[in-house]
Coordinates of C-alpha atoms in Angstrom, one line a residue:
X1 CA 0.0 0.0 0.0
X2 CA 2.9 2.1 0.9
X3 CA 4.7 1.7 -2.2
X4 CA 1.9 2.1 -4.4
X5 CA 1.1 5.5 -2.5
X6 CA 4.3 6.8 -3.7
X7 CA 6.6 5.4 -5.9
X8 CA 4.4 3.2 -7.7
X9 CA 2.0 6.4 -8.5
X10 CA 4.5 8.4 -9.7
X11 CA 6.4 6.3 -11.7
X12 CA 2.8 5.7 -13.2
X13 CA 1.9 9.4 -13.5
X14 CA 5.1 10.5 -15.2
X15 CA 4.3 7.4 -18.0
X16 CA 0.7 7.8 -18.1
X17 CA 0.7 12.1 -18.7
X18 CA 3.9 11.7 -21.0
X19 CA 1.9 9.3 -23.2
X20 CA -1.2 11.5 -23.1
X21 CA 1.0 14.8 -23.9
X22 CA 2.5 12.9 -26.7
X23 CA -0.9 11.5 -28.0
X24 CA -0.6 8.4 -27.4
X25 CA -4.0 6.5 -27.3
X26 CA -3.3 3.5 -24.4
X27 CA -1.4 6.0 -22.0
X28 CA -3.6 3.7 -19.4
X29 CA -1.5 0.8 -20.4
X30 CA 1.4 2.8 -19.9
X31 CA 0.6 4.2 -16.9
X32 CA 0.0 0.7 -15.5
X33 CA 3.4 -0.2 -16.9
X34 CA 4.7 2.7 -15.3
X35 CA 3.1 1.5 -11.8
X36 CA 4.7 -1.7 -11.9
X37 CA 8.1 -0.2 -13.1
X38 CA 7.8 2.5 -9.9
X39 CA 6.2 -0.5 -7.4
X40 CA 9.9 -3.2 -8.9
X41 CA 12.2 0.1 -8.4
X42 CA 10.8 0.7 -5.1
X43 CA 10.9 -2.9 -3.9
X44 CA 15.0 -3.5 -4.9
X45 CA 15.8 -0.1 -2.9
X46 CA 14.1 -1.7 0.3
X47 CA 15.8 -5.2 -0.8
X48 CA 19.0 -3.0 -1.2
X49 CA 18.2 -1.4 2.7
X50 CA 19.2 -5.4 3.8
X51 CA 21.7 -6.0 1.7
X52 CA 23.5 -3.6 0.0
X53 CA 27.5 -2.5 -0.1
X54 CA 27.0 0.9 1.5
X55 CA 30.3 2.0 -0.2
X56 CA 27.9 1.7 -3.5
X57 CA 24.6 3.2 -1.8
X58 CA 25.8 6.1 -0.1
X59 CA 24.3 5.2 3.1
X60 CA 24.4 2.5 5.7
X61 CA 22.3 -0.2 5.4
X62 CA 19.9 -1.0 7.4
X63 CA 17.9 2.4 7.8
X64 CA 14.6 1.2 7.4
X65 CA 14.6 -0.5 10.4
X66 CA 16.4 1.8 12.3
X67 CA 13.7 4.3 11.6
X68 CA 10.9 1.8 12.6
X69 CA 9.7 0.7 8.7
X70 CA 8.4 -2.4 8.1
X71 CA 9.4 -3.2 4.4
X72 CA 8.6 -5.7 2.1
X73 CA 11.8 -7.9 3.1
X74 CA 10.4 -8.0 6.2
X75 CA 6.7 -8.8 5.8
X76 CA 8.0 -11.8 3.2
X77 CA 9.8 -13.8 6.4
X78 CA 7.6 -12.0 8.8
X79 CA 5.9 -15.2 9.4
X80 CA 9.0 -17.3 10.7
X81 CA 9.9 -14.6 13.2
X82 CA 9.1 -13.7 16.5
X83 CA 6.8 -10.8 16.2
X84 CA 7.5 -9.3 19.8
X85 CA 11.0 -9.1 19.0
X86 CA 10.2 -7.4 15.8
X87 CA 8.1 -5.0 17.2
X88 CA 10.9 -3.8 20.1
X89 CA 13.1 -4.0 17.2
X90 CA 11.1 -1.7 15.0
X91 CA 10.4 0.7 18.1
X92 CA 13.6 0.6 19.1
X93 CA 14.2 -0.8 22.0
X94 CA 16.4 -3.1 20.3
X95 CA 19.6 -2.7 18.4
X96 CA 18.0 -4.1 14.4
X97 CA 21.2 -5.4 13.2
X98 CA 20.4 -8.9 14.5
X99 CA 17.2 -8.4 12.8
X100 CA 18.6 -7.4 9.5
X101 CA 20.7 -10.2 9.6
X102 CA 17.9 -12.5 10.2
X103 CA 15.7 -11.8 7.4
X104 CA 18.7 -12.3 5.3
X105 CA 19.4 -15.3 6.4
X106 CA 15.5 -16.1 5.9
X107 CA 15.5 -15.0 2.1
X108 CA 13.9 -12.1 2.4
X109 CA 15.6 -9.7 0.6
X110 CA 15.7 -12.4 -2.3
X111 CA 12.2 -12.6 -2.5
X112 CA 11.5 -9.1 -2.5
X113 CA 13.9 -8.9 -5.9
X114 CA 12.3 -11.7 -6.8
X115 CA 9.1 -10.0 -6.6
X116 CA 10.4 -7.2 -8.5
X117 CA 11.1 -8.9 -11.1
X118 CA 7.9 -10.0 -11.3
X119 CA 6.3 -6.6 -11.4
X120 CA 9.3 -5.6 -14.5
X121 CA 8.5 -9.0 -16.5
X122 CA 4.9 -7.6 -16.4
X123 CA 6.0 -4.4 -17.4
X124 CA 8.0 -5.6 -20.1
X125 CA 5.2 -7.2 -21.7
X126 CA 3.1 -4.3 -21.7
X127 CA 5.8 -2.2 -23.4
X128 CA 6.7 -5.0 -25.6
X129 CA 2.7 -4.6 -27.1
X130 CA 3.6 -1.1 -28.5
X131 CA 5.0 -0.6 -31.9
X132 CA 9.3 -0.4 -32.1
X133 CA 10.4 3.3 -31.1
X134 CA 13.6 4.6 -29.5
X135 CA 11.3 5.5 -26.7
X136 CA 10.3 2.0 -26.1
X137 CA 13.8 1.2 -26.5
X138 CA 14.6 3.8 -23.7
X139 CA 11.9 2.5 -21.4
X140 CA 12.9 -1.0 -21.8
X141 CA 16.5 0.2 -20.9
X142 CA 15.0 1.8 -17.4
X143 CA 13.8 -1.5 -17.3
X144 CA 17.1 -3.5 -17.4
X145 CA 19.3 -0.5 -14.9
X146 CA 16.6 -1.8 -12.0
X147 CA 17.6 -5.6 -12.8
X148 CA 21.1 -4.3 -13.1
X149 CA 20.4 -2.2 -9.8
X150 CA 19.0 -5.5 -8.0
X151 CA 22.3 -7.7 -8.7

């Protein structure tokens, strides 16, 4: 709900008014494209949160939980945890690195990119359905820099 409340609608906005401006006929089906593009881009940044090289990031990892979010990596595993610890974790009363650690080891962050991948295979498809044009070509390559982003 969270993702699709902000990066999902924008991504979707930015697609669905650039294909209206430009006259474009199924700017829906862009705009959908564009929500699932925003949801996968937003779901290997909070993968990235558990698992990234900071040096790369520009930031420490772990964040998210520091700051008390629940993320997707942690709703995927949140079923094999304790959820007391969770929540002293997430209101700090605990230190998260253990935590972070944990859903790691649980797959979490594995099946959030997985997840993403999902949403971009889906997007894909519906850019795939439009006629060949450097600016499906430049969508597509947005497309493949989140994959890229998500190794």
């Amino acid at each position: 709900r969270i993702i699709d409340g902000k990066t999902a609608v924008l991504f979707g906005a930015c697609m669905g008014v650039g294909a209206l401006a430009g006259g474009c006929e199924d700017w829906e089906k862009l705009k959908l494209a564009g929500v699932k593009i925003g949801r996968a881009f937003q779901l290997v940044d909070d993968a990235l949160d558990y698992e990234g090289d900071p040096q790369k990031l520009g930031k420490p990892v772990g964040n998210d939980l520091r700051e008390g979010k629940c993320t997707y990596p942690l709703i995927s595993v949140l079923h094999e945890l304790d959820r007391e610890w969770v929540k002293r974790v997430l209101r700090g009363r605990e230190e998260p690195e253990e935590l972070r650690q944990e859903v790691l080891r649980l797959g979490g962050a594995l099946r959030t990119k997985e997840r993403a991948k999902r949403e971009l295979e889906e997007a894909r498809r519906i850019i795939a359905s439009f006629p060949p044009s450097p600016y499906r070509e430049e969508v597509l390559r947005v497309i493949d820099f989140i994959v890229e982003r998500s190794s």
